[in-house]
Every structure is written in structure tokens, then in C-alpha cells.
Amino acid sequence: MASVKGRPVMGTGSSVLFALQDLFSVTWLNRSKVEKQLQIISVLQWVLSFLVLGVACSVILMYTFCTDCWLIAVLYFTWLAFDWNTPKKGGRRSQWVRNWAVWRYFRDYFPIQLVKTHNLLTSRNYIFGYHPHGIMGLGAFCNFSTEATEVSKKFPGIRPYLATLAGNFRMPVLREYLMSGGICPVNRDTIDYLLSKNGSGNAIIIVVGGAAESLSSMPGKNAVTLRNRKGFVKLALRHGADLVPIYSFGENEVYKQVIFEEGSWGRWVQKKFQKYIGFAPCIFHGRGLFSSDTWGLVPYSKPITTVVGEPITIPKLEHPTQQDIDLYHAMYMEALVKLFDQHKTKFGLPETEVLELPNT
């Protein structure tokens, strides 16, 4: 029996078999690479949409006014004026958009997982407190604004509304994109409407720490800005909406950022932006588009596991006192810490890890 480069020559049939094996091995390798690139592209498109889509579309529409296509801009701005208050009423979600295949690639890049610990009654409304914020709240977006982790199957009859900065809904085109995923403004008018005029089974996801928490986001740190955040508890009491603590393990791991010390010029600028504009600019980075060894806007591929805790039953009090608010806020903090402690070792943290709740 002859051999070629160490492989026995056994006739035409065997040669064809070896050739097919080589072909499939190469195809599988290429398929794996294609899958990874699709995952990276799916994540990058959302990051770029979040950062620049609104500004870019505003500039393009203003430019269109100066061209022969000015009628397109006129028609869109007319529609915008007519549709201005739609975000305040929960927006215009699209199950088609929420089920796009791109979100499954988004999920698998990290990967992102949604863990259910208790059932939720469809006869109640809820305020979900999401922690921590991280840089962009990628776990909150994937789990509650898409169906990639099957939130509607895990919580049947519950309609999730992820609340974000109201300023995003003043941006043309971006507002349509956000509303299609069930994202709404995080303001009192919107929350009042959803909890009082939209029936039951509504779950409003509020990233409680907000911009202040994002400023301290860094890998290896588990800290939440919560002790002095009580507005969401007051809203829950006014509407009798149950509070549900959520902790997303790994949310802080996907980006690195420059942390400015208190009293530095950098922190002063961030706080001014936070006070007057509603968000705080961060100097952050992830990996590059083509290599994990370079810097870029693509987040690092680190697992994010979002654990939804046990609902806290909240009574309906039209005029809650500060004592009422403090009571249920303390109950919520205790439930969040308990949730963290129960699950931390399952997701790579040591038993000694403590969830920090600084006085900020």
C-alpha cells in the first residue's frame, strides 16, 4: 500500500472520503470565524447606534433641507411633531424588531443570560431595579428590549419597558429604533401612564444608579449607587407596583474606563454634564474590531448573567410619607444584597465578595 505525505492511498473511494473530511473541517473553521465576526458586528452596530445614530440622523436631516430632497425632511419633521408624545405612552414596540436574529448574535458574543428566580403575577404591575449600570447597560438592553434571552417566555404576560434618558427620544430616527424595542423615557409622566393607564402586567426597568454609577464602573468592582436613590420607591408606592431587585453579574466587566478622582477637573466636568444634560461623559474603551489586543468600542467578551429576584409586595399609597418610603427602600436594599449573596459564587465571585452600597 502506497502513501502520500503520511496518508495511505486506498483507492478512489477513500480519496474522496478524505477530501470530503478536509472540506468539512475547513468549512466548519470558516463558519466559526464567520459566527464570531457576526457577533462582533451585531454588538458594534448597537454601540454605534447608541452613541452616534441620533446626532448623525439630525445632521443628515438638517442637510437634506438644503437639497432637492427637502420634502423628505419636511415630511419627517411633520410626523415627528404629530408623534412627539408617543414615547410617553410606552412607545411603539415591534415584536418583529425584538426578534431580529442580530440580537441572538449580540447575546452569544458575551454571552448574556437571563435567570428567573420567581414567577410574576400578570395581575400586578412592577418596577424592576436594575443594578449595576455599567457603561451602557448592555445586559439590560439585551434581556428586556429584545427576545434574545426569551424574556416573554420566562415571564409570560409581562410587558417589559426599559426606561432610558428622555433626551434620546428627541433624536430623529433613534427614537423610532428605541421605541421598537419597548424602550421608553425614564420620567414621571411616562411611568405614571404605564402604571395607571396601561392595564396590568407592565414591568418598567429602571437602571437606578444612572449616570452617577456609570462613573465608577470598572472591572472587578461590585458597587451600586442606591442609598440615596428613593424616587423609584415613591413611584412604586403611589401606584402599588411591586419592586423587583435585579443584579447583573459581569455588567462592569465589559469595558474599562479612566476613573477621575473626586475633586479633579475630569470629575468636575462629568458632574456638570450629569447635572445639566442628564448624562456623564466617560472615557472608556473595549477591544478593537479585528483584534482583542487593540483598543476600540467593541466591549470585551465577558459573560453577563442577569438574575431577576423575588418581587416585594408594595401597597398603594396615594400620598406616601417619608417614613413609608424609607421603610420600603430599606426592604429593597436588603433584598438586593440577599440576591447578590445567594448567587455570587455561581458566577465566579468568591464567598467573601461584598456588594458595596456607598453613601452617594
PDB file of C-alpha atoms in Angstrom, residues 55-311:
ATOM      1  CA  VAL A  55     -26.749  63.030  16.201  1.00  0.00           C
ATOM      2  CA  ALA A  56     -25.878  61.636  12.767  1.00  0.00           C
ATOM      3  CA  CYS A  57     -29.529  61.478  11.670  1.00  0.00           C
ATOM      4  CA  SER A  58     -30.166  65.008  12.963  1.00  0.00           C
ATOM      5  CA  VAL A  59     -27.262  66.355  10.874  1.00  0.00           C
ATOM      6  CA  ILE A  60     -28.382  64.422   7.784  1.00  0.00           C
ATOM      7  CA  LEU A  61     -31.959  65.675   8.057  1.00  0.00           C
ATOM      8  CA  MET A  62     -30.819  69.282   8.505  1.00  0.00           C
ATOM      9  CA  TYR A  63     -28.564  68.922   5.457  1.00  0.00           C
ATOM     10  CA  THR A  64     -31.477  67.443   3.491  1.00  0.00           C
ATOM     11  CA  PHE A  65     -33.347  70.738   3.978  1.00  0.00           C
ATOM     12  CA  CYS A  66     -30.700  72.362   1.758  1.00  0.00           C
ATOM     13  CA  THR A  67     -31.002  69.846  -1.060  1.00  0.00           C
ATOM     14  CA  ASP A  68     -33.578  68.865  -3.675  1.00  0.00           C
ATOM     15  CA  CYS A  69     -34.794  66.214  -1.224  1.00  0.00           C
ATOM     16  CA  TRP A  70     -36.006  68.828   1.273  1.00  0.00           C
ATOM     17  CA  LEU A  71     -39.527  67.422   1.141  1.00  0.00           C
ATOM     18  CA  ILE A  72     -38.346  64.226   2.865  1.00  0.00           C
ATOM     19  CA  ALA A  73     -37.079  66.237   5.843  1.00  0.00           C
ATOM     20  CA  VAL A  74     -40.294  68.287   5.968  1.00  0.00           C
ATOM     21  CA  LEU A  75     -42.425  65.161   5.983  1.00  0.00           C
ATOM     22  CA  TYR A  76     -40.354  63.518   8.719  1.00  0.00           C
ATOM     23  CA  PHE A  77     -40.380  66.577  10.997  1.00  0.00           C
ATOM     24  CA  THR A  78     -44.136  66.910  10.451  1.00  0.00           C
ATOM     25  CA  TRP A  79     -44.505  63.298  11.528  1.00  0.00           C
ATOM     26  CA  LEU A  80     -42.190  63.952  14.478  1.00  0.00           C
ATOM     27  CA  ALA A  81     -44.383  66.811  15.705  1.00  0.00           C
ATOM     28  CA  PHE A  82     -47.502  64.672  15.350  1.00  0.00           C
ATOM     29  CA  ASP A  83     -45.880  61.690  17.121  1.00  0.00           C
ATOM     30  CA  TRP A  84     -43.992  63.653  19.796  1.00  0.00           C
ATOM     31  CA  ASN A  85     -45.832  62.265  22.838  1.00  0.00           C
ATOM     32  CA  THR A  86     -45.873  58.613  21.774  1.00  0.00           C
ATOM     33  CA  PRO A  87     -42.765  57.697  23.844  1.00  0.00           C
ATOM     34  CA  LYS A  88     -44.521  58.990  26.972  1.00  0.00           C
ATOM     35  CA  LYS A  89     -47.269  56.413  26.409  1.00  0.00           C
ATOM     36  CA  GLY A  90     -44.949  53.440  26.204  1.00  0.00           C
ATOM     37  CA  GLY A  91     -43.821  53.901  22.637  1.00  0.00           C
ATOM     38  CA  ARG A  92     -44.469  51.661  19.676  1.00  0.00           C
ATOM     39  CA  ARG A  93     -42.853  48.275  20.247  1.00  0.00           C
ATOM     40  CA  SER A  94     -42.342  45.821  17.414  1.00  0.00           C
ATOM     41  CA  GLN A  95     -42.165  42.093  18.091  1.00  0.00           C
ATOM     42  CA  TRP A  96     -40.537  41.728  14.686  1.00  0.00           C
ATOM     43  CA  VAL A  97     -37.654  44.011  15.692  1.00  0.00           C
ATOM     44  CA  ARG A  98     -37.361  42.429  19.141  1.00  0.00           C
ATOM     45  CA  ASN A  99     -36.961  39.030  17.463  1.00  0.00           C
ATOM     46  CA  TRP A 100     -34.310  40.032  14.937  1.00  0.00           C
ATOM     47  CA  ALA A 101     -31.576  37.421  14.506  1.00  0.00           C
ATOM     48  CA  VAL A 102     -28.974  40.139  15.142  1.00  0.00           C
ATOM     49  CA  TRP A 103     -29.924  40.141  18.828  1.00  0.00           C
ATOM     50  CA  ARG A 104     -29.127  36.428  19.141  1.00  0.00           C
ATOM     51  CA  TYR A 105     -25.640  37.130  17.786  1.00  0.00           C
ATOM     52  CA  PHE A 106     -25.486  40.029  20.285  1.00  0.00           C
ATOM     53  CA  ARG A 107     -26.416  37.640  23.129  1.00  0.00           C
ATOM     54  CA  ASP A 108     -23.935  34.968  22.124  1.00  0.00           C
ATOM     55  CA  TYR A 109     -20.992  37.371  21.855  1.00  0.00           C
ATOM     56  CA  PHE A 110     -20.667  37.826  25.642  1.00  0.00           C
ATOM     57  CA  PRO A 111     -22.738  35.584  26.253  1.00  0.00           C
ATOM     58  CA  ILE A 112     -25.743  37.096  28.087  1.00  0.00           C
ATOM     59  CA  GLN A 113     -28.094  35.006  30.212  1.00  0.00           C
ATOM     60  CA  LEU A 114     -31.377  35.846  31.980  1.00  0.00           C
ATOM     61  CA  VAL A 115     -32.075  33.920  35.214  1.00  0.00           C
ATOM     62  CA  LYS A 116     -35.578  33.751  36.645  1.00  0.00           C
ATOM     63  CA  THR A 117     -35.953  33.015  40.359  1.00  0.00           C
ATOM     64  CA  HIS A 118     -39.690  33.640  40.931  1.00  0.00           C
ATOM     65  CA  ASN A 119     -42.915  33.850  38.969  1.00  0.00           C
ATOM     66  CA  LEU A 120     -44.561  37.223  38.393  1.00  0.00           C
ATOM     67  CA  LEU A 121     -48.320  37.715  38.532  1.00  0.00           C
ATOM     68  CA  THR A 122     -49.854  39.267  35.410  1.00  0.00           C
ATOM     69  CA  SER A 123     -52.445  40.972  37.630  1.00  0.00           C
ATOM     70  CA  ARG A 124     -49.745  43.221  39.121  1.00  0.00           C
ATOM     71  CA  ASN A 125     -47.511  45.979  37.771  1.00  0.00           C
ATOM     72  CA  TYR A 126     -43.805  46.089  38.566  1.00  0.00           C
ATOM     73  CA  ILE A 127     -40.787  48.343  38.806  1.00  0.00           C
ATOM     74  CA  PHE A 128     -37.605  46.393  38.181  1.00  0.00           C
ATOM     75  CA  GLY A 129     -34.487  47.941  39.707  1.00  0.00           C
ATOM     76  CA  TYR A 130     -31.517  47.031  37.501  1.00  0.00           C
ATOM     77  CA  HIS A 131     -28.010  47.016  39.010  1.00  0.00           C
ATOM     78  CA  PRO A 132     -25.294  47.882  38.188  1.00  0.00           C
ATOM     79  CA  HIS A 133     -25.426  50.423  35.365  1.00  0.00           C
ATOM     80  CA  GLY A 134     -22.052  49.599  33.844  1.00  0.00           C
ATOM     81  CA  ILE A 135     -21.034  51.827  30.939  1.00  0.00           C
ATOM     82  CA  MET A 136     -24.021  51.143  28.659  1.00  0.00           C
ATOM     83  CA  GLY A 137     -26.307  48.723  30.490  1.00  0.00           C
ATOM     84  CA  LEU A 138     -25.801  46.084  27.787  1.00  0.00           C
ATOM     85  CA  GLY A 139     -27.391  43.326  29.858  1.00  0.00           C
ATOM     86  CA  ALA A 140     -30.496  45.427  30.485  1.00  0.00           C
ATOM     87  CA  PHE A 141     -30.872  46.120  26.771  1.00  0.00           C
ATOM     88  CA  CYS A 142     -30.383  42.538  25.589  1.00  0.00           C
ATOM     89  CA  ASN A 143     -32.614  40.962  28.242  1.00  0.00           C
ATOM     90  CA  PHE A 144     -35.536  43.394  28.251  1.00  0.00           C
ATOM     91  CA  SER A 145     -35.532  45.192  24.874  1.00  0.00           C
ATOM     92  CA  THR A 146     -35.068  42.083  22.743  1.00  0.00           C
ATOM     93  CA  GLU A 147     -36.295  38.499  22.859  1.00  0.00           C
ATOM     94  CA  ALA A 148     -32.776  37.074  22.605  1.00  0.00           C
ATOM     95  CA  THR A 149     -32.959  35.619  26.135  1.00  0.00           C
ATOM     96  CA  GLU A 150     -36.696  34.819  25.820  1.00  0.00           C
ATOM     97  CA  VAL A 151     -37.929  37.228  28.467  1.00  0.00           C
ATOM     98  CA  SER A 152     -41.549  36.905  27.235  1.00  0.00           C
ATOM     99  CA  LYS A 153     -41.401  33.110  27.606  1.00  0.00           C
ATOM    100  CA  LYS A 154     -39.787  33.232  31.026  1.00  0.00           C
ATOM    101  CA  PHE A 155     -42.273  35.842  32.266  1.00  0.00           C
ATOM    102  CA  PRO A 156     -45.434  35.194  30.226  1.00  0.00           C
ATOM    103  CA  GLY A 157     -47.946  38.021  30.240  1.00  0.00           C
ATOM    104  CA  ILE A 158     -45.394  40.589  31.433  1.00  0.00           C
ATOM    105  CA  ARG A 159     -44.550  43.544  29.142  1.00  0.00           C
ATOM    106  CA  PRO A 160     -41.066  44.919  29.882  1.00  0.00           C
ATOM    107  CA  TYR A 161     -40.303  48.613  29.290  1.00  0.00           C
ATOM    108  CA  LEU A 162     -36.662  49.592  29.636  1.00  0.00           C
ATOM    109  CA  ALA A 163     -36.503  53.238  30.758  1.00  0.00           C
ATOM    110  CA  THR A 164     -33.701  55.472  29.495  1.00  0.00           C
ATOM    111  CA  LEU A 165     -32.867  59.178  29.159  1.00  0.00           C
ATOM    112  CA  ALA A 166     -35.760  61.235  27.791  1.00  0.00           C
ATOM    113  CA  GLY A 167     -33.342  63.211  25.616  1.00  0.00           C
ATOM    114  CA  ASN A 168     -32.834  60.156  23.412  1.00  0.00           C
ATOM    115  CA  PHE A 169     -36.436  60.471  22.235  1.00  0.00           C
ATOM    116  CA  ARG A 170     -35.823  63.955  20.861  1.00  0.00           C
ATOM    117  CA  MET A 171     -33.359  62.485  18.353  1.00  0.00           C
ATOM    118  CA  PRO A 172     -34.841  61.674  14.926  1.00  0.00           C
ATOM    119  CA  VAL A 173     -34.740  58.029  13.803  1.00  0.00           C
ATOM    120  CA  LEU A 174     -33.017  56.963  17.055  1.00  0.00           C
ATOM    121  CA  ARG A 175     -36.340  57.418  18.857  1.00  0.00           C
ATOM    122  CA  GLU A 176     -38.061  55.052  16.412  1.00  0.00           C
ATOM    123  CA  TYR A 177     -35.309  52.466  16.877  1.00  0.00           C
ATOM    124  CA  LEU A 178     -35.544  52.658  20.672  1.00  0.00           C
ATOM    125  CA  MET A 179     -39.340  52.512  20.772  1.00  0.00           C
ATOM    126  CA  SER A 180     -39.398  49.432  18.536  1.00  0.00           C
ATOM    127  CA  GLY A 181     -37.619  47.535  21.312  1.00  0.00           C
ATOM    128  CA  GLY A 182     -40.029  48.688  24.018  1.00  0.00           C
ATOM    129  CA  ILE A 183     -37.714  51.381  25.392  1.00  0.00           C
ATOM    130  CA  CYS A 184     -39.343  54.450  26.962  1.00  0.00           C
ATOM    131  CA  PRO A 185     -38.290  57.717  28.678  1.00  0.00           C
ATOM    132  CA  VAL A 186     -37.373  57.489  32.341  1.00  0.00           C
ATOM    133  CA  ASN A 187     -39.574  60.337  33.559  1.00  0.00           C
ATOM    134  CA  ARG A 188     -42.556  60.640  35.853  1.00  0.00           C
ATOM    135  CA  ASP A 189     -45.162  61.221  33.106  1.00  0.00           C
ATOM    136  CA  THR A 190     -44.222  58.007  31.293  1.00  0.00           C
ATOM    137  CA  ILE A 191     -44.042  55.873  34.413  1.00  0.00           C
ATOM    138  CA  ASP A 192     -47.348  57.273  35.736  1.00  0.00           C
ATOM    139  CA  TYR A 193     -49.027  56.450  32.428  1.00  0.00           C
ATOM    140  CA  LEU A 194     -47.696  52.890  32.219  1.00  0.00           C
ATOM    141  CA  LEU A 195     -48.552  52.080  35.826  1.00  0.00           C
ATOM    142  CA  SER A 196     -52.023  53.635  35.864  1.00  0.00           C
ATOM    143  CA  LYS A 197     -53.444  53.741  32.316  1.00  0.00           C
ATOM    144  CA  ASN A 198     -51.940  50.742  30.565  1.00  0.00           C
ATOM    145  CA  GLY A 199     -53.579  47.874  32.423  1.00  0.00           C
ATOM    146  CA  SER A 200     -51.637  45.296  34.428  1.00  0.00           C
ATOM    147  CA  GLY A 201     -48.633  43.125  33.623  1.00  0.00           C
ATOM    148  CA  ASN A 202     -46.333  46.088  32.967  1.00  0.00           C
ATOM    149  CA  ALA A 203     -42.715  45.950  34.162  1.00  0.00           C
ATOM    150  CA  ILE A 204     -40.681  49.157  33.998  1.00  0.00           C
ATOM    151  CA  ILE A 205     -36.950  48.522  34.188  1.00  0.00           C
ATOM    152  CA  ILE A 206     -35.103  51.433  35.813  1.00  0.00           C
ATOM    153  CA  VAL A 207     -31.309  51.439  35.974  1.00  0.00           C
ATOM    154  CA  VAL A 208     -31.366  53.013  39.409  1.00  0.00           C
ATOM    155  CA  GLY A 209     -27.711  54.074  39.670  1.00  0.00           C
ATOM    156  CA  GLY A 210     -27.872  56.082  36.453  1.00  0.00           C
ATOM    157  CA  ALA A 211     -25.052  58.280  35.245  1.00  0.00           C
ATOM    158  CA  ALA A 212     -23.505  58.635  38.712  1.00  0.00           C
ATOM    159  CA  GLU A 213     -22.994  54.888  38.956  1.00  0.00           C
ATOM    160  CA  SER A 214     -21.507  54.628  35.476  1.00  0.00           C
ATOM    161  CA  LEU A 215     -18.673  56.964  36.537  1.00  0.00           C
ATOM    162  CA  SER A 216     -17.358  54.336  38.954  1.00  0.00           C
ATOM    163  CA  SER A 217     -17.915  51.339  36.695  1.00  0.00           C
ATOM    164  CA  MET A 218     -14.807  49.205  36.381  1.00  0.00           C
ATOM    165  CA  PRO A 219     -13.896  45.507  36.101  1.00  0.00           C
ATOM    166  CA  GLY A 220     -13.758  43.667  39.408  1.00  0.00           C
ATOM    167  CA  LYS A 221     -15.958  46.179  41.239  1.00  0.00           C
ATOM    168  CA  ASN A 222     -19.406  45.369  42.596  1.00  0.00           C
ATOM    169  CA  ALA A 223     -20.859  48.612  43.917  1.00  0.00           C
ATOM    170  CA  VAL A 224     -24.253  50.234  43.382  1.00  0.00           C
ATOM    171  CA  THR A 225     -25.477  53.797  43.832  1.00  0.00           C
ATOM    172  CA  LEU A 226     -28.652  53.196  45.803  1.00  0.00           C
ATOM    173  CA  ARG A 227     -28.664  54.519  49.379  1.00  0.00           C
ATOM    174  CA  ASN A 228     -29.959  57.964  48.398  1.00  0.00           C
ATOM    175  CA  ARG A 229     -31.985  56.853  45.357  1.00  0.00           C
ATOM    176  CA  LYS A 230     -35.561  56.678  46.642  1.00  0.00           C
ATOM    177  CA  GLY A 231     -37.647  58.197  43.854  1.00  0.00           C
ATOM    178  CA  PHE A 232     -38.429  54.820  42.295  1.00  0.00           C
ATOM    179  CA  VAL A 233     -39.719  53.570  45.657  1.00  0.00           C
ATOM    180  CA  LYS A 234     -42.047  56.567  45.941  1.00  0.00           C
ATOM    181  CA  LEU A 235     -43.415  55.881  42.450  1.00  0.00           C
ATOM    182  CA  ALA A 236     -43.960  52.235  43.355  1.00  0.00           C
ATOM    183  CA  LEU A 237     -45.912  53.228  46.484  1.00  0.00           C
ATOM    184  CA  ARG A 238     -48.063  55.767  44.623  1.00  0.00           C
ATOM    185  CA  HIS A 239     -49.134  53.106  42.128  1.00  0.00           C
ATOM    186  CA  GLY A 240     -48.945  49.969  44.252  1.00  0.00           C
ATOM    187  CA  ALA A 241     -46.376  48.488  41.861  1.00  0.00           C
ATOM    188  CA  ASP A 242     -44.257  45.673  43.266  1.00  0.00           C
ATOM    189  CA  LEU A 243     -40.494  46.196  43.386  1.00  0.00           C
ATOM    190  CA  VAL A 244     -38.195  43.585  41.874  1.00  0.00           C
ATOM    191  CA  PRO A 245     -34.420  43.745  42.513  1.00  0.00           C
ATOM    192  CA  ILE A 246     -32.135  42.658  39.660  1.00  0.00           C
ATOM    193  CA  TYR A 247     -28.395  42.141  39.740  1.00  0.00           C
ATOM    194  CA  SER A 248     -26.422  41.663  36.547  1.00  0.00           C
ATOM    195  CA  PHE A 249     -23.189  39.813  37.244  1.00  0.00           C
ATOM    196  CA  GLY A 250     -20.491  40.810  34.749  1.00  0.00           C
ATOM    197  CA  GLU A 251     -22.019  44.119  33.629  1.00  0.00           C
ATOM    198  CA  ASN A 252     -18.983  46.024  34.896  1.00  0.00           C
ATOM    199  CA  GLU A 253     -16.507  43.677  33.207  1.00  0.00           C
ATOM    200  CA  VAL A 254     -17.118  44.509  29.533  1.00  0.00           C
ATOM    201  CA  TYR A 255     -15.483  47.971  29.390  1.00  0.00           C
ATOM    202  CA  LYS A 256     -12.548  49.691  31.027  1.00  0.00           C
ATOM    203  CA  GLN A 257     -12.603  53.405  31.743  1.00  0.00           C
ATOM    204  CA  VAL A 258     -10.499  56.217  33.128  1.00  0.00           C
ATOM    205  CA  ILE A 259     -11.706  56.912  36.681  1.00  0.00           C
ATOM    206  CA  PHE A 260     -11.309  60.553  37.698  1.00  0.00           C
ATOM    207  CA  GLU A 261     -10.771  61.162  41.400  1.00  0.00           C
ATOM    208  CA  GLU A 262     -13.196  63.303  43.392  1.00  0.00           C
ATOM    209  CA  GLY A 263     -12.100  66.940  43.145  1.00  0.00           C
ATOM    210  CA  SER A 264     -10.263  66.508  39.839  1.00  0.00           C
ATOM    211  CA  TRP A 265     -11.107  68.616  36.793  1.00  0.00           C
ATOM    212  CA  GLY A 266     -12.267  65.497  34.953  1.00  0.00           C
ATOM    213  CA  ARG A 267     -14.816  64.585  37.631  1.00  0.00           C
ATOM    214  CA  TRP A 268     -15.959  68.230  37.764  1.00  0.00           C
ATOM    215  CA  VAL A 269     -16.741  68.182  34.032  1.00  0.00           C
ATOM    216  CA  GLN A 270     -18.565  64.851  34.347  1.00  0.00           C
ATOM    217  CA  LYS A 271     -20.730  66.116  37.195  1.00  0.00           C
ATOM    218  CA  LYS A 272     -21.630  69.295  35.293  1.00  0.00           C
ATOM    219  CA  PHE A 273     -22.746  67.224  32.317  1.00  0.00           C
ATOM    220  CA  GLN A 274     -24.703  64.962  34.639  1.00  0.00           C
ATOM    221  CA  LYS A 275     -26.433  67.902  36.337  1.00  0.00           C
ATOM    222  CA  TYR A 276     -27.391  69.960  33.286  1.00  0.00           C
ATOM    223  CA  ILE A 277     -27.681  67.403  30.469  1.00  0.00           C
ATOM    224  CA  GLY A 278     -28.583  64.207  32.311  1.00  0.00           C
ATOM    225  CA  PHE A 279     -25.648  62.007  31.357  1.00  0.00           C
ATOM    226  CA  ALA A 280     -21.994  61.902  32.299  1.00  0.00           C
ATOM    227  CA  PRO A 281     -19.353  61.511  29.552  1.00  0.00           C
ATOM    228  CA  CYS A 282     -16.964  58.633  30.235  1.00  0.00           C
ATOM    229  CA  ILE A 283     -13.552  57.938  28.745  1.00  0.00           C
ATOM    230  CA  PHE A 284     -13.802  54.210  28.166  1.00  0.00           C
ATOM    231  CA  HIS A 285     -12.619  51.522  25.802  1.00  0.00           C
ATOM    232  CA  GLY A 286     -13.151  47.922  24.855  1.00  0.00           C
ATOM    233  CA  ARG A 287     -11.408  45.807  22.259  1.00  0.00           C
ATOM    234  CA  GLY A 288     -10.797  46.551  18.585  1.00  0.00           C
ATOM    235  CA  LEU A 289     -12.974  45.358  15.709  1.00  0.00           C
ATOM    236  CA  PHE A 290     -10.391  42.918  14.350  1.00  0.00           C
ATOM    237  CA  SER A 291      -8.271  42.125  17.384  1.00  0.00           C
ATOM    238  CA  SER A 292      -8.799  41.747  21.103  1.00  0.00           C
ATOM    239  CA  ASP A 293      -5.279  43.068  21.638  1.00  0.00           C
ATOM    240  CA  THR A 294      -6.183  46.581  20.401  1.00  0.00           C
ATOM    241  CA  TRP A 295      -8.469  49.243  21.836  1.00  0.00           C
ATOM    242  CA  GLY A 296     -11.843  50.111  20.343  1.00  0.00           C
ATOM    243  CA  LEU A 297     -15.560  50.478  21.029  1.00  0.00           C
ATOM    244  CA  VAL A 298     -16.395  46.780  20.928  1.00  0.00           C
ATOM    245  CA  PRO A 299     -16.968  45.585  24.526  1.00  0.00           C
ATOM    246  CA  TYR A 300     -14.869  42.751  25.865  1.00  0.00           C
ATOM    247  CA  SER A 301     -16.383  39.294  25.540  1.00  0.00           C
ATOM    248  CA  LYS A 302     -17.233  38.626  29.191  1.00  0.00           C
ATOM    249  CA  PRO A 303     -20.294  36.702  30.457  1.00  0.00           C
ATOM    250  CA  ILE A 304     -23.211  38.798  31.728  1.00  0.00           C
ATOM    251  CA  THR A 305     -25.758  36.952  33.879  1.00  0.00           C
ATOM    252  CA  THR A 306     -28.848  38.915  34.869  1.00  0.00           C
ATOM    253  CA  VAL A 307     -30.658  37.496  37.896  1.00  0.00           C
ATOM    254  CA  VAL A 308     -34.246  38.641  38.484  1.00  0.00           C
ATOM    255  CA  GLY A 309     -35.082  38.453  42.171  1.00  0.00           C
ATOM    256  CA  GLU A 310     -38.203  37.956  44.261  1.00  0.00           C
ATOM    257  CA  PRO A 311     -40.887  40.684  43.993  1.00  0.00           C
TER     258      PRO A 311
END
